[in-house]
Every structure is written in structure tokens, then in C-alpha cells.
Amino acid sequence: MRIVVVGGVAAGMSAASRARRHDPGAQVTVFERGSEVSYGACGLPYVIGGDVERFEDLIARTPAQLRGRGIGVRLRHEVTGVDAAARTVTVQGRAAGRTVTEPYDRLLIATGVRAVRPEWAQTDLGGVHVLRDLPDGRAIQASLRGARRACIVGGGNIGLEMAEALRSRGLEVTLLEQAPEVAGRMLDREYQRRVRAEVERGGVEVRCGTAVEGLGSRGGRVTEVQTGSGPLRADVVIVAVGVQPNTELAQAAGAALGQTGAVAVNARQETRVEGVYAAGDNTESTHRVTRRKVHLPLGLTANRMGRVAGVNMAGGDARFPGVVGTAIFKTFGLGVARSGLTQAEAGELGLDALSVDVESTDHAGYYKDAAPIHVRLTAERASGRLLGVQLVGQPGSVKRVDVVAALLHRRGHAQDLFELDLAYAPPFSGVWDVLLVAADRLGQALRQARSQP
Amino acid sequence: MRIVVVGGVAAGMSAASRARRHDPGAQVTVFERGSEVSYGACGLPYVIGGDVERFEDLIARTPAQLRGRGIGVRLRHEVTGVDAAARTVTVQGRAAGRTVTEPYDRLLIATGVRAVRPEWAQTDLGGVHVLRDLPDGRAIQASLRGARRACIVGGGNIGLEMAEALRSRGLEVTLLEQAPEVAGRMLDREYQRRVRAEVERGGVEVRCGTAVEGLGSRGGRVTEVQTGSGPLRADVVIVAVGVQPNTELAQAAGAALGQTGAVAVNARQETRVEGVYAAGDNTESTHRVTRRKVHLPLGLTANRMGRVAGVNMAGGDARFPGVVGTAIFKTFGLGVARSGLTQAEAGELGLDALSVDVESTDHAGYYKDAAPIHVRLTAERASGRLLGVQLVGQPGSVKRVDVVAALLHRRGHAQDLFELDLAYAPPFSGVWDVLLVAADRLGQALRQARSQP
């Protein structure tokens, strides 16, 4: 069994490892166009900010270690074509410039996403960066030497993580966001505001509703960002306005894209082309709450898809269970988490949703370092079925999002959450954990809503 | 509707509040034999240790505030008898010494537990204490003045919390435990050892397998603890060897005790006596994993039972959903949590259980302050149904026990846990949260066990 994997980061490496484990006789080759494989891209902002010492710390396994596990790793090799009928791929070695044809029995396309570059950012100017991979991280690191002013364009989680990182490095930081608030995709408006307030407390100037119109430069380096409300001086510009799936190779192989624009697969991570699998950030998945296809490129999802693909390519039978839209990030002293749908997302999908907001303390109010935690819990009005949760609070307090994620997986109701025997001692929560308080309030609101026609 | 509540701490006050909220016309009277109501007894060790400034900080609502909510509170009034046929209670005012008879339509007996005092501890000697209520806490506080050496008898969660508290106060602390290890009821042996090691690192001398035989004293104050392995000097002795339910009043009313020795109730918190309810630490509950009756006197359970009783006494219909045996505590730098059953408990119940142990880091290994977390996950061998989890790690990391609790509620399997879309970013967990790693390993172990007849 010859298994070829295109892309050696999250999904690709998971697939390769799993395939070998499932079938130790399989010949597994990973082609990676970059110079590194098997690293945690989610850690990049923390190296830049200094919480992690070196970029190399993000590398889970070196090519040599992987070869020791029987996985062939070919760095700086880009797969440029697929002949699905002949079951071959065309591979271009970057160093040698040679193009070779490699046969496969099973092919995984794990080409990930690329950062979106608006027209004004399609430039070779020094100091203008996106953040997707290790080379991006190193380039930003190099760019920061001597830099005083940074401008981050985009207030999603990468932008917000980078805002903290660059403040940690002592830069003046301005964050520009075209939408009315930051964290727009993750949270409802009031929770977005709490995040912005925290970022502002951290010393970042946040300008929402601000579109970038162009860049100014001198000597090949960026010097300013031009916006609708005037120019802004900047030595470094981080463009973090979103990502788009790298689907070209999958399309060349004959795979279909889904309505999300990412590669369409079944639960076995199979594309519609026999022998061709897709997994990771380039691939769409199924949302268990809405039962719709979604494109949510996140680390766990990518690894899980890769694992499923690896087992199946090696002759096993694994299924991707779907996602419930869980996400989490930290910016300055705030943890932000969500799962399921926001009230706004539920509305866009035509669901009649009802939300309650609870503010409490993350552990017993009398115990040291108790801090506020805000929870929004959302359910379907008619049925009481949970739709989603949003939390902002101390970083250590928001991982409890996972409890709601567990219920969303099983289409649980507000009452199911309220009945949970959650852990209590004063250093850990209130007697009634804030999730129980929220579930109780939501139950009341649902009953009231039902009694008022 | 005249509702009488006996006992004004967790279950009693929850019931009183709920009853009033459910039926604002109800006449609700709480008789409390102590001088305070509505306080968080779980916080007592933290006041003694200094993490909470004053005992008064533990009080959620004063009698005056409760009266403002329409709840009559009679402090220092002990209910000494019940005539269930006549629906009256006999109440003795401690101050006046007067005995009166009070009628009720619904009666809640929320008399809690008392600390077990072995024969050697049944003494009025100064410096010998249990820790159940605010007066106990204040007495310990007073006893600590000038004290240098403390001996804690009992290595359960109270003993372990007090060990930390007394070390924080600068005392030399010895902890004696009759069993072979500390935390015996909560954890399997290897996890008990980790807890002991942490307590020892905190400077506590731990002597397991050591029984107390008596106390030595001078001038009415304890001076030493006599053990099988010799005497031990001590200015203060904390007796924390367990609790037993205060069932006398319930029995006097005609209520039955269950096989656990605590008061037997149905899911509405009704005893077998018409109009008489029981709730809180004196009452048994149903374990959802084993479907057996258990007596697990814990804060959330008590509050929840009280709430259910309150709604029902006021004419509503609420049901106690049962527990899954979740518990958590902190000692020194360690958080300890469990839910469901340990391997040992499963064995005692005749269940064929299989456990896996995972050691990982609580967040991404490369991110600052990543610390070890140990997880034991247990399932039923034949079915794969989850039976329980044990976690020890940094305090901030073990509240994820709640995710497993959520699955235990719904009789989830190892595979259900593995499929969860849990939150990941480097400051919060590994890409695969340690619970997912454990679920994966458990799934493998279960498959192996099944393939080997």
C-alpha cells in the first residue's frame, strides 16, 4: 500500500502517523513544500510574544524522528498535479527544480489554508506580513528588530493574539478592524465589546469600522497604513483578515468543493474521487448542532480529520464525528471561548433562539483572585435544546466551555446542563458553577417564553 | 402554606429561598440551632489558612436579608421533636430555654452531618477540634494563637485542605491517617500517592497506617497525640476522620433511613412520612452510574436537594436528578478531582472495569507554565461505558473533570468522549486535550481486551 500525503503539518502528519500505525507495512510518503513539518502553528504568536523561547520549540517531531517511525518526509517538494486515473502525483523538488511522477494507492490532500491578502496587501514591501507558518513567524520576528509601531489589520483571534504578542515586545500597537467590533465571527456584540475593552486596557489602540485603503512606504519598507480616517504610521503591518482553503490541488484531482468553498468529503474524509482523501484546514466538516457543512479551520479538527483519513487510507474504518463549533483564545488577561452558535449565528440560520447572560465569579466570590466571568447561553426557544455558549473571563476559567460542547454533541437541553453534578470547591467555582447558573436562568426564560404566546 | 425548615445552611436555606420564590404567599420559617445561617462551610479551611480574610466573608445572606425576602429565621432554636400526625414540631429556644410547638404543612429536615469523633476524641480538652461549622472554625482560629505544632487526624479532603491551611499559618504539621494512603475514598492508590507526595513537598509530615490511641494533656489543653508508633507533640489536634448524618430528628418523625445510613427519600426529596421532606448532607441520593443509593455529603448536592425540596414543598414538582460522584479539592499546589467510580470502587461493586493512565501537560507543552496532569479514565470492559475519571494536576487544570461528569450523566462511552470537539489553543490545552488522549487510549485498551478472550 503506497500512501502519499500532501502537506506535513497538522492533518497531514496525523494521517501519516495513523496510517503507519494502522498498517505497519504501508509505504507512507509526505510531501511538504516548506522546510519544516509537524509543528504547532497555533503557537506562533507566543514565540513572537516571548512566552515560548524559540520557533523550534513548536516542532513536535523532526523529519529524522518521523523517518524513524517509517514515514518518508520530503521537504521542499511541492505536489503540483494529480492524475487520479493513473493514480500518480507530479512532484516538483524546489531545490533541484526536478519534476518527478510518484505513484500512489491512496492520496491525502492536506494543503491547509492561506492567509487572505486584500489587494493593498499584495506587495513585497518589507514589514508587511501574514502569519500562517513558521517562515511567516520568523519573518515577523526579523521585522520587529528596531520596529516601534505595529499595525494589525483584522480583529479575529490571530489579530487579537498578535496584539498581545506585539505589546509584550514593547511596540505601540494599533488594531484596525473593518467590522463594527473585534472577534466578530466568534461572539455576539456584547461579548465582542468586552474583548475590545480588554485589548484597549492592554494598551492597544483599537479602531473598528476602519477599512485600509493602501500602504505608504520608503526604501522598500512599509511606513504607513492609509485608512478612510487618515494615515497611520507603522513599521510593521500584520495582515490577519482571514484565511481561504488551498483547494487547487484537490480540484485538479477532480474533488468537489462544498458550499463553504472548502473541499467536500464524506465522514471517512473521502473526496468524490476514488482513492483521494482530504483533511485539515482545506476541508469542510459537518456541524452537529445545525447539521450543515461548515469550514472551521482549527487545530483539533485538522488533527482529527487527518487521523480519520490515515486510518481509512490504511484500510481501516474511521469516521469524522463532526464539530460543534468550539473555539478558544487568550488575549491579554482575558480568555474567550465559545461553542455551538451565537445568538447572531442562530438568527442567520433562521433558528428561533433565546439567550441569557450571566455574570458571576469564576470561583467562590470570597476566595482569593475570584474574577468576573460572563456567560451567554443560547437555546432553541420552542424545544429548549442548547444551541451555544460564549464565555469571557480569566484565561483559566473559560475552558469550562467544554462541558457545554459535550452537551451540544448529544443535542442536550438547558435542563440537562442544569442537572449536571459538576465539581465544586471554593478554589474552583461557586457552589453552583456559573454554567449551572446560566442553565437555570435559561430554563426560566424558556418557561416564561412558552407561557407568553 | 406553612413551611418549616430545620437547619439553615446549604440545603435548608436553598429550600427556604426556593419555596418563597415558588409560592410568594408561603409562610417559611427556618429554625437553626446555631447562631448563623446561609454560610459556605466549604470555605472554612481558607479562612483559617488566610486566603479568605474573615469568617463573615463566608456568609451569603444575613438573617436580616433573609427576612427581607420573606423568610423567617430563628437562630439558636433547636427542633427537638416532630409529631407527624399532628404536623407540629417542638422547638427549644436556646437562649430563653423555652419550648414551643409550631405547626407546619410541610417540614424539611436539613440537619446535615456531624463530624465523627472517635472515642479518644470525645473530650473537652482545649486544642482538640473538628471542623464542620463556623463555631468550629472560630475555635480552631483561637486555638492557633501561640500554637506551634498541629496534628491532623484523617487524610480525607478536609484533612488535606487543613494541612495546607495550617502550613500557611506557619505551623509544623503532622497528618495521621489510619489507612495505607491519604485521600482513600476519592482516588485509586497511585493517585493517592501523588497527593501524599505533594503534601509532603508542602512540608507536612504524613504518617499513613497510623492509628491514634489517645491524647496527652496538661492544664486542660492537649499536648500530645499517642499513636501505635509513639507519641507526637501537638498544641492543636484537628479530627477529620469522617462525618455521619444527623438522622435522629428524621427518625423521630418516622422517616426511614436507607442502606447508606442517611435519610431515604424519593426524587422529590420526600421521606416516607406525608409532608416531611429531607435534603442535604443528612440525606442519601442516587448514583446515576451505579443506580445505587449513596451518601455523598457535598455542597452542590446539598444545595440542589434543598432547591428540589423547596419547590415541591411550595406546591411545585421538581426532581433530584441524582449524582455521578463528582468531587474536587485543592491541597498545596495540587488540584485533585474525580467523577464516577474509581477502579477500586468499580471492583467493589463487582463491575469488570478497565482503566488507563495518561500523563500529559495541562496545556501545550511548549507554552509557559505547562505542568504535568495525570488522568485515569475507567470504563466497563464489556460495553465500553465510561465509569469514572480521576485527575491530579495544577489546580487550574482539573476542573475539566466536569466534561467527563457530563458524559457519565448520560451513560456515555469512551468513544463519545474521544469524539468531543473540545476547545484548543496553546494556553489552554494540548491540541488533543488530555481527556481526549485518555479516551483514545481507553478505546484502544478496550478493543485489545475484547480481542483477547
Tab-separated table of C-alpha atoms in Angstrom, chain A residues 20-409:
chain	number	residue	atom	x	y	z
A	20	ARG	CA	1.630	3.683	9.647
A	21	ARG	CA	0.256	2.655	12.981
A	22	HIS	CA	-2.767	1.031	11.381
A	23	ASP	CA	-0.761	-0.734	8.692
A	24	PRO	CA	2.916	-1.020	9.615
A	25	GLY	CA	3.575	-2.379	6.136
A	26	ALA	CA	2.233	0.710	4.376
A	27	GLN	CA	4.705	2.888	2.500
A	28	VAL	CA	3.901	6.403	3.623
A	29	THR	CA	5.439	9.467	1.985
A	30	VAL	CA	4.738	13.051	2.995
A	31	PHE	CA	5.467	15.845	0.542
A	32	GLU	CA	5.828	19.241	2.166
A	33	ARG	CA	6.607	22.287	0.102
A	34	GLY	CA	8.015	24.099	3.139
A	35	SER	CA	11.149	23.312	5.082
A	36	GLU	CA	9.521	22.021	8.247
A	37	VAL	CA	6.824	19.563	9.163
A	38	SER	CA	4.923	18.616	12.278
A	39	TYR	CA	4.787	21.941	14.078
A	40	GLY	CA	2.110	23.696	16.096
A	41	ALA	CA	1.195	26.730	14.021
A	42	CYS	CA	-1.177	27.888	16.777
A	43	GLY	CA	1.893	28.587	18.886
A	44	LEU	CA	3.407	31.158	16.524
A	45	PRO	CA	2.064	34.274	18.302
A	46	TYR	CA	3.528	33.009	21.583
A	47	VAL	CA	7.022	32.729	20.160
A	48	ILE	CA	6.745	36.222	18.737
A	49	GLY	CA	5.452	37.498	22.075
A	50	GLY	CA	8.173	35.730	24.017
A	51	ASP	CA	6.094	33.233	26.026
A	52	VAL	CA	7.776	30.472	24.011
A	53	GLU	CA	11.504	30.791	23.559
A	54	ARG	CA	12.197	29.532	20.052
A	55	PHE	CA	10.242	28.665	16.937
A	56	GLU	CA	11.882	25.245	17.072
A	57	ASP	CA	10.006	24.595	20.329
A	58	LEU	CA	6.822	24.334	18.263
A	59	ILE	CA	8.152	21.359	16.322
A	60	ALA	CA	6.660	18.140	17.623
A	61	ARG	CA	8.760	15.763	15.544
A	62	THR	CA	11.680	16.282	13.217
A	63	PRO	CA	11.852	14.646	9.781
A	64	ALA	CA	14.517	12.317	11.184
A	65	GLN	CA	12.232	11.231	14.016
A	66	LEU	CA	9.435	10.707	11.540
A	67	ARG	CA	11.660	8.633	9.272
A	68	GLY	CA	12.488	6.587	12.344
A	69	ARG	CA	8.781	5.825	12.551
A	70	GLY	CA	8.744	4.695	8.967
A	71	ILE	CA	7.324	7.878	7.477
A	72	GLY	CA	9.148	9.244	4.459
A	73	VAL	CA	9.301	13.030	4.604
A	74	ARG	CA	10.253	15.039	1.538
A	75	LEU	CA	10.749	18.681	2.416
A	76	ARG	CA	10.694	21.460	-0.186
A	77	HIS	CA	8.738	19.211	-2.505
A	78	GLU	CA	5.558	20.643	-3.918
A	79	VAL	CA	2.902	18.443	-5.412
A	80	THR	CA	1.767	20.316	-8.490
A	81	GLY	CA	-0.536	17.869	-10.173
A	82	VAL	CA	-2.642	14.745	-9.719
A	83	ASP	CA	-3.642	12.153	-12.278
A	84	ALA	CA	-6.376	10.379	-10.406
A	85	ALA	CA	-6.976	7.874	-13.200
A	86	ALA	CA	-3.340	6.822	-13.268
A	87	ARG	CA	-3.032	7.332	-9.500
A	88	THR	CA	0.074	9.442	-9.741
A	89	VAL	CA	1.115	12.833	-8.471
A	90	THR	CA	3.547	15.257	-10.060
A	91	VAL	CA	6.113	16.492	-7.562
A	92	GLN	CA	8.438	19.403	-8.032
A	93	GLY	CA	11.564	19.489	-5.901
A	94	ARG	CA	12.217	23.113	-5.085
A	95	ALA	CA	15.937	22.774	-4.612
A	96	ALA	CA	16.737	20.603	-7.604
A	97	GLY	CA	13.924	22.033	-9.716
A	98	ARG	CA	13.280	18.489	-10.858
A	99	THR	CA	9.780	17.241	-11.535
A	100	VAL	CA	9.005	13.615	-10.881
A	101	THR	CA	5.920	11.454	-11.036
A	102	GLU	CA	5.072	9.393	-7.962
A	103	PRO	CA	2.502	6.628	-7.874
A	104	TYR	CA	0.015	6.208	-5.032
A	105	ASP	CA	-2.697	3.858	-3.967
A	106	ARG	CA	-4.217	6.375	-1.573
A	107	LEU	CA	-3.655	10.107	-1.704
A	108	LEU	CA	-4.358	12.625	1.053
A	109	ILE	CA	-4.616	16.290	0.174
A	110	ALA	CA	-3.897	18.268	3.322
A	111	THR	CA	-2.905	21.574	1.814
A	112	GLY	CA	-4.368	23.758	4.528
A	113	VAL	CA	-5.322	27.377	4.134
A	114	ARG	CA	-3.542	30.509	3.084
A	115	ALA	CA	-3.943	33.931	4.594
A	116	VAL	CA	-6.190	36.226	2.629
A	117	ARG	CA	-4.270	39.215	1.260
A	118	PRO	CA	-6.510	42.094	0.219
A	119	GLU	CA	-5.326	43.932	-2.877
A	120	TRP	CA	-3.457	46.575	-0.873
A	121	ALA	CA	-1.535	43.805	0.897
A	122	GLN	CA	-0.407	42.040	-2.270
A	123	THR	CA	3.021	43.578	-2.067
A	124	ASP	CA	6.620	42.650	-1.467
A	125	LEU	CA	7.178	45.644	0.805
A	126	GLY	CA	9.295	44.899	3.835
A	127	GLY	CA	7.406	44.888	7.104
A	128	VAL	CA	4.117	43.595	5.672
A	129	HIS	CA	3.281	40.136	6.933
A	130	VAL	CA	0.689	37.468	7.293
A	131	LEU	CA	1.008	34.725	9.926
A	132	ARG	CA	0.344	31.197	8.765
A	133	ASP	CA	3.518	29.182	9.006
A	134	LEU	CA	6.955	29.100	10.571
A	135	PRO	CA	8.609	31.193	7.827
A	136	ASP	CA	5.930	33.859	8.409
A	137	GLY	CA	6.704	33.790	12.109
A	138	ARG	CA	10.436	34.136	11.537
A	139	ALA	CA	9.892	36.946	9.065
A	140	ILE	CA	7.777	38.851	11.601
A	141	GLN	CA	10.383	38.241	14.268
A	142	ALA	CA	13.078	39.673	11.987
A	143	SER	CA	10.876	42.611	11.051
A	144	LEU	CA	10.372	43.569	14.669
A	145	ARG	CA	14.032	44.434	15.188
A	146	GLY	CA	14.133	48.185	15.533
A	147	ALA	CA	10.402	48.487	14.900
A	148	ARG	CA	8.419	50.803	17.159
A	149	ARG	CA	4.942	50.917	15.709
A	150	ALA	CA	2.871	47.976	14.600
A	151	CYS	CA	-0.449	47.937	12.848
A	152	ILE	CA	-2.557	44.809	12.945
A	153	VAL	CA	-5.256	44.596	10.324
A	154	GLY	CA	-8.040	42.284	11.397
A	155	GLY	CA	-9.550	41.702	14.828
A	156	GLY	CA	-10.099	37.952	14.733
A	157	ASN	CA	-8.323	35.596	17.082
A	158	ILE	CA	-4.968	35.791	15.251
A	159	GLY	CA	-5.101	39.585	15.261
A	160	LEU	CA	-6.011	39.636	18.937
A	161	GLU	CA	-3.318	37.141	19.893
A	162	MET	CA	-0.777	39.150	17.897
A	163	ALA	CA	-1.908	42.371	19.573
A	164	GLU	CA	-0.887	40.916	22.903
A	165	ALA	CA	2.337	39.464	21.478
A	166	LEU	CA	3.460	42.761	19.977
A	167	ARG	CA	2.602	44.719	23.114
A	168	SER	CA	4.702	42.195	25.047
A	169	ARG	CA	7.543	43.079	22.716
A	170	GLY	CA	7.094	46.723	23.680
A	171	LEU	CA	5.632	48.028	20.445
A	172	GLU	CA	2.968	50.646	20.044
A	173	VAL	CA	0.099	48.679	18.553
A	174	THR	CA	-2.924	49.794	16.591
A	175	LEU	CA	-5.514	47.251	15.588
A	176	LEU	CA	-7.776	48.031	12.652
A	177	GLU	CA	-10.998	46.163	12.075
A	178	GLN	CA	-13.396	46.824	9.252
A	179	ALA	CA	-16.400	45.441	11.141
A	180	PRO	CA	-18.052	47.373	13.963
A	181	GLU	CA	-16.307	45.251	16.602
A	182	VAL	CA	-13.468	42.755	17.101
A	183	ALA	CA	-13.896	38.967	17.358
A	184	GLY	CA	-16.843	39.303	15.016
A	185	ARG	CA	-17.132	35.692	13.967
A	186	MET	CA	-16.849	34.198	17.376
A	187	LEU	CA	-19.087	36.212	19.650
A	188	ASP	CA	-22.225	38.258	19.938
A	189	ARG	CA	-21.876	42.016	20.109
A	190	GLU	CA	-21.756	42.498	23.892
A	191	TYR	CA	-19.062	39.884	24.220
A	192	GLN	CA	-17.108	41.422	21.384
A	193	ARG	CA	-17.138	44.665	23.351
A	194	ARG	CA	-15.708	43.009	26.421
A	195	VAL	CA	-12.851	41.662	24.338
A	196	ARG	CA	-12.163	45.072	22.811
A	197	ALA	CA	-12.184	46.683	26.248
A	198	GLU	CA	-9.560	44.205	27.428
A	199	VAL	CA	-7.351	44.786	24.406
A	200	GLU	CA	-7.629	48.514	24.963
A	201	ARG	CA	-6.733	48.069	28.636
A	202	GLY	CA	-3.652	46.264	27.342
A	203	GLY	CA	-2.594	49.481	25.636
A	204	VAL	CA	-3.702	48.719	22.087
A	205	GLU	CA	-5.451	51.402	20.097
A	206	VAL	CA	-8.429	49.674	18.523
A	207	ARG	CA	-10.166	51.283	15.556
A	208	CYS	CA	-13.221	49.413	14.451
A	209	GLY	CA	-15.221	50.269	11.348
A	210	THR	CA	-11.960	51.214	9.700
A	211	ALA	CA	-11.000	49.987	6.246
A	212	VAL	CA	-7.450	50.000	4.935
A	213	GLU	CA	-7.046	51.745	1.598
A	214	GLY	CA	-3.367	51.356	0.961
A	215	LEU	CA	0.150	51.379	2.303
A	216	GLY	CA	2.839	54.042	2.264
A	217	SER	CA	6.492	53.076	2.044
A	218	ARG	CA	10.031	54.304	1.886
A	219	GLY	CA	13.059	52.386	0.681
A	220	GLY	CA	11.072	49.236	0.143
A	221	ARG	CA	9.702	49.145	3.668
A	222	VAL	CA	6.211	49.985	4.830
A	223	THR	CA	5.953	53.287	6.725
A	224	GLU	CA	2.240	53.889	6.964
A	225	VAL	CA	-1.194	52.400	6.587
A	226	GLN	CA	-3.706	54.540	4.763
A	227	THR	CA	-7.231	54.331	6.108
A	228	GLY	CA	-10.519	56.087	5.491
A	229	SER	CA	-9.813	58.152	8.587
A	230	GLY	CA	-6.304	59.159	7.615
A	231	PRO	CA	-2.833	57.653	7.606
A	232	LEU	CA	-1.280	55.705	10.438
A	233	ARG	CA	2.464	55.321	10.883
A	234	ALA	CA	3.632	51.722	11.077
A	235	ASP	CA	6.961	49.927	10.846
A	236	VAL	CA	5.302	46.539	10.785
A	237	VAL	CA	1.890	45.560	9.421
A	238	ILE	CA	0.285	42.226	10.260
A	239	VAL	CA	-2.475	41.271	7.864
A	240	ALA	CA	-4.897	38.942	9.662
A	241	VAL	CA	-8.166	39.337	7.816
A	242	GLY	CA	-8.942	35.681	7.355
A	243	VAL	CA	-7.920	32.552	5.522
A	244	GLN	CA	-9.024	30.664	2.456
A	245	PRO	CA	-8.638	26.967	1.764
A	246	ASN	CA	-5.958	25.800	-0.644
A	247	THR	CA	-8.245	23.809	-2.899
A	248	GLU	CA	-6.399	23.989	-6.200
A	249	LEU	CA	-4.750	20.598	-5.973
A	250	ALA	CA	-7.928	18.895	-4.784
A	251	GLN	CA	-9.815	20.431	-7.676
A	252	ALA	CA	-7.094	19.366	-10.088
A	253	ALA	CA	-7.591	15.837	-8.820
A	254	GLY	CA	-11.291	16.106	-9.552
A	255	ALA	CA	-12.518	16.581	-5.988
A	256	ALA	CA	-15.596	18.726	-5.463
A	257	LEU	CA	-15.764	21.792	-3.301
A	258	GLY	CA	-18.655	22.155	-0.882
A	259	GLN	CA	-20.892	25.161	-0.457
A	260	THR	CA	-18.401	26.544	2.064
A	261	GLY	CA	-15.732	26.722	-0.624
A	262	ALA	CA	-13.590	24.094	1.088
A	263	VAL	CA	-13.101	20.542	-0.133
A	264	ALA	CA	-16.146	18.328	0.244
A	265	VAL	CA	-15.646	14.928	1.847
A	266	ASN	CA	-17.729	12.207	3.441
A	267	ALA	CA	-17.305	11.152	7.048
A	268	ARG	CA	-14.391	8.931	6.011
A	269	GLN	CA	-12.612	12.022	4.619
A	270	GLU	CA	-13.016	10.680	1.107
A	271	THR	CA	-13.465	13.123	-1.741
A	272	ARG	CA	-15.664	12.080	-4.623
A	273	VAL	CA	-12.544	10.776	-6.396
A	274	GLU	CA	-11.680	7.160	-5.731
A	275	GLY	CA	-8.522	6.886	-3.636
A	276	VAL	CA	-8.281	10.619	-2.959
A	277	TYR	CA	-8.845	11.897	0.587
A	278	ALA	CA	-8.829	15.413	2.002
A	279	ALA	CA	-8.332	16.521	5.594
A	280	GLY	CA	-7.449	19.583	7.588
A	281	ASP	CA	-7.943	23.278	7.115
A	282	ASN	CA	-8.694	22.910	3.387
A	283	THR	CA	-11.639	20.615	4.086
A	284	GLU	CA	-15.157	21.257	5.285
A	285	SER	CA	-16.838	19.390	8.086
A	286	THR	CA	-20.315	18.860	9.474
A	287	HIS	CA	-21.687	20.926	12.332
A	288	ARG	CA	-23.523	18.652	14.725
A	289	VAL	CA	-25.803	21.386	16.024
A	290	THR	CA	-27.000	22.666	12.664
A	291	ARG	CA	-26.268	19.536	10.630
A	292	ARG	CA	-24.874	21.844	7.969
A	293	LYS	CA	-21.496	21.859	6.308
A	294	VAL	CA	-19.039	24.338	7.793
A	295	HIS	CA	-15.461	25.395	7.179
A	296	LEU	CA	-13.875	25.898	10.591
A	297	PRO	CA	-10.126	25.531	10.171
A	298	LEU	CA	-8.885	24.785	13.688
A	299	GLY	CA	-6.106	22.693	15.134
A	300	LEU	CA	-8.016	19.853	16.753
A	301	THR	CA	-10.362	19.497	13.798
A	302	ALA	CA	-7.433	19.281	11.397
A	303	ASN	CA	-5.652	16.681	13.505
A	304	ARG	CA	-8.807	14.650	13.927
A	305	MET	CA	-9.622	14.711	10.222
A	306	GLY	CA	-6.064	13.645	9.474
A	307	ARG	CA	-6.309	10.787	11.880
A	308	VAL	CA	-9.559	9.572	10.347
A	309	ALA	CA	-8.091	9.816	6.854
A	310	GLY	CA	-4.952	7.975	7.960
A	311	VAL	CA	-6.882	5.044	9.388
A	312	ASN	CA	-9.081	4.768	6.311
A	313	MET	CA	-6.226	5.051	3.821
A	314	ALA	CA	-4.503	2.221	5.639
A	315	GLY	CA	-7.538	0.000	5.248
A	316	GLY	CA	-9.377	0.755	8.484
A	317	ASP	CA	-12.746	2.327	9.031
A	318	ALA	CA	-12.908	5.573	10.976
A	319	ARG	CA	-15.478	8.360	10.803
A	320	PHE	CA	-15.142	12.033	11.492
A	321	PRO	CA	-17.754	12.780	14.135
A	322	GLY	CA	-18.358	16.406	13.137
A	323	VAL	CA	-17.749	19.539	15.128
A	324	VAL	CA	-19.833	21.732	17.382
A	325	GLY	CA	-18.017	24.982	16.655
A	326	THR	CA	-15.834	25.113	19.754
A	327	ALA	CA	-13.090	27.742	19.783
A	328	ILE	CA	-10.982	29.446	22.412
A	329	PHE	CA	-8.282	32.079	22.580
A	330	LYS	CA	-6.458	34.298	25.019
A	331	THR	CA	-5.720	37.962	24.622
A	332	PHE	CA	-4.005	39.854	27.427
A	333	GLY	CA	-5.673	38.821	30.684
A	334	LEU	CA	-8.821	37.520	29.045
A	335	GLY	CA	-9.841	34.056	27.972
A	336	VAL	CA	-12.527	33.871	25.298
A	337	ALA	CA	-14.382	30.701	24.412
A	338	ARG	CA	-17.444	29.643	22.538
A	339	SER	CA	-19.146	26.507	21.326
A	340	GLY	CA	-22.187	25.896	19.178
A	341	LEU	CA	-23.808	29.010	17.766
A	342	THR	CA	-24.008	32.598	18.876
A	343	GLN	CA	-27.398	34.257	19.062
A	344	ALA	CA	-26.489	36.108	15.867
A	345	GLU	CA	-25.479	32.933	14.049
A	346	ALA	CA	-28.638	31.171	15.162
A	347	GLY	CA	-30.651	34.101	13.800
A	348	GLU	CA	-28.861	33.974	10.457
A	349	LEU	CA	-29.760	30.297	10.196
A	350	GLY	CA	-33.406	31.082	10.858
A	351	LEU	CA	-33.444	29.436	14.263
A	352	ASP	CA	-35.672	30.978	16.913
A	353	ALA	CA	-33.106	31.264	19.662
A	354	LEU	CA	-33.212	32.646	23.164
A	355	SER	CA	-30.131	33.665	25.160
A	356	VAL	CA	-29.454	34.532	28.767
A	357	ASP	CA	-26.443	36.364	30.118
A	358	VAL	CA	-24.943	35.626	33.497
A	359	GLU	CA	-22.163	37.429	35.256
A	360	SER	CA	-20.657	35.643	38.192
A	361	THR	CA	-17.247	34.893	39.642
A	362	ASP	CA	-15.159	32.064	38.273
A	363	HIS	CA	-14.695	30.591	41.735
A	364	ALA	CA	-16.207	31.250	45.163
A	365	GLY	CA	-16.573	35.015	45.478
A	366	TYR	CA	-14.864	35.060	48.854
A	367	TYR	CA	-11.828	33.098	47.682
A	368	LYS	CA	-8.667	34.914	46.577
A	369	ASP	CA	-8.348	36.007	42.964
A	370	ALA	CA	-12.008	35.422	42.183
A	371	ALA	CA	-12.651	37.307	38.958
A	372	PRO	CA	-15.733	38.043	36.888
A	373	ILE	CA	-16.836	35.559	34.276
A	374	HIS	CA	-19.518	36.320	31.714
A	375	VAL	CA	-21.531	33.560	30.146
A	376	ARG	CA	-24.118	33.709	27.414
A	377	LEU	CA	-26.085	30.516	26.977
A	378	THR	CA	-28.360	30.077	23.967
A	379	ALA	CA	-31.136	27.582	23.303
A	380	GLU	CA	-33.816	26.969	20.753
A	381	ARG	CA	-36.915	28.690	22.076
A	382	ALA	CA	-39.501	26.046	21.297
A	383	SER	CA	-37.592	22.931	22.254
A	384	GLY	CA	-35.127	24.158	24.880
A	385	ARG	CA	-32.329	22.426	23.005
A	386	LEU	CA	-28.975	24.047	23.669
A	387	LEU	CA	-27.547	25.904	20.712
A	388	GLY	CA	-24.434	27.526	22.077
A	389	VAL	CA	-22.376	29.186	24.743
A	390	GLN	CA	-19.981	32.129	24.920
A	391	LEU	CA	-17.628	32.810	27.818
A	392	VAL	CA	-15.207	35.569	28.657
A	393	GLY	CA	-13.235	35.648	31.880
A	394	GLN	CA	-9.827	34.880	33.317
A	395	PRO	CA	-7.989	32.541	30.950
A	396	GLY	CA	-8.104	29.717	33.475
A	397	SER	CA	-11.869	29.935	33.757
A	398	VAL	CA	-13.169	29.598	30.209
A	399	LYS	CA	-12.112	26.044	29.381
A	400	ARG	CA	-15.377	25.012	31.024
A	401	VAL	CA	-16.797	25.696	27.562
A	402	ASP	CA	-16.030	22.013	27.013
A	403	VAL	CA	-18.876	20.966	29.304
A	404	VAL	CA	-21.376	22.670	27.029
A	405	ALA	CA	-19.588	21.266	23.979
A	406	ALA	CA	-20.190	17.782	25.424
A	407	LEU	CA	-23.915	18.501	25.657
A	408	LEU	CA	-24.070	20.071	22.207
A	409	HIS	CA	-22.629	16.850	20.805
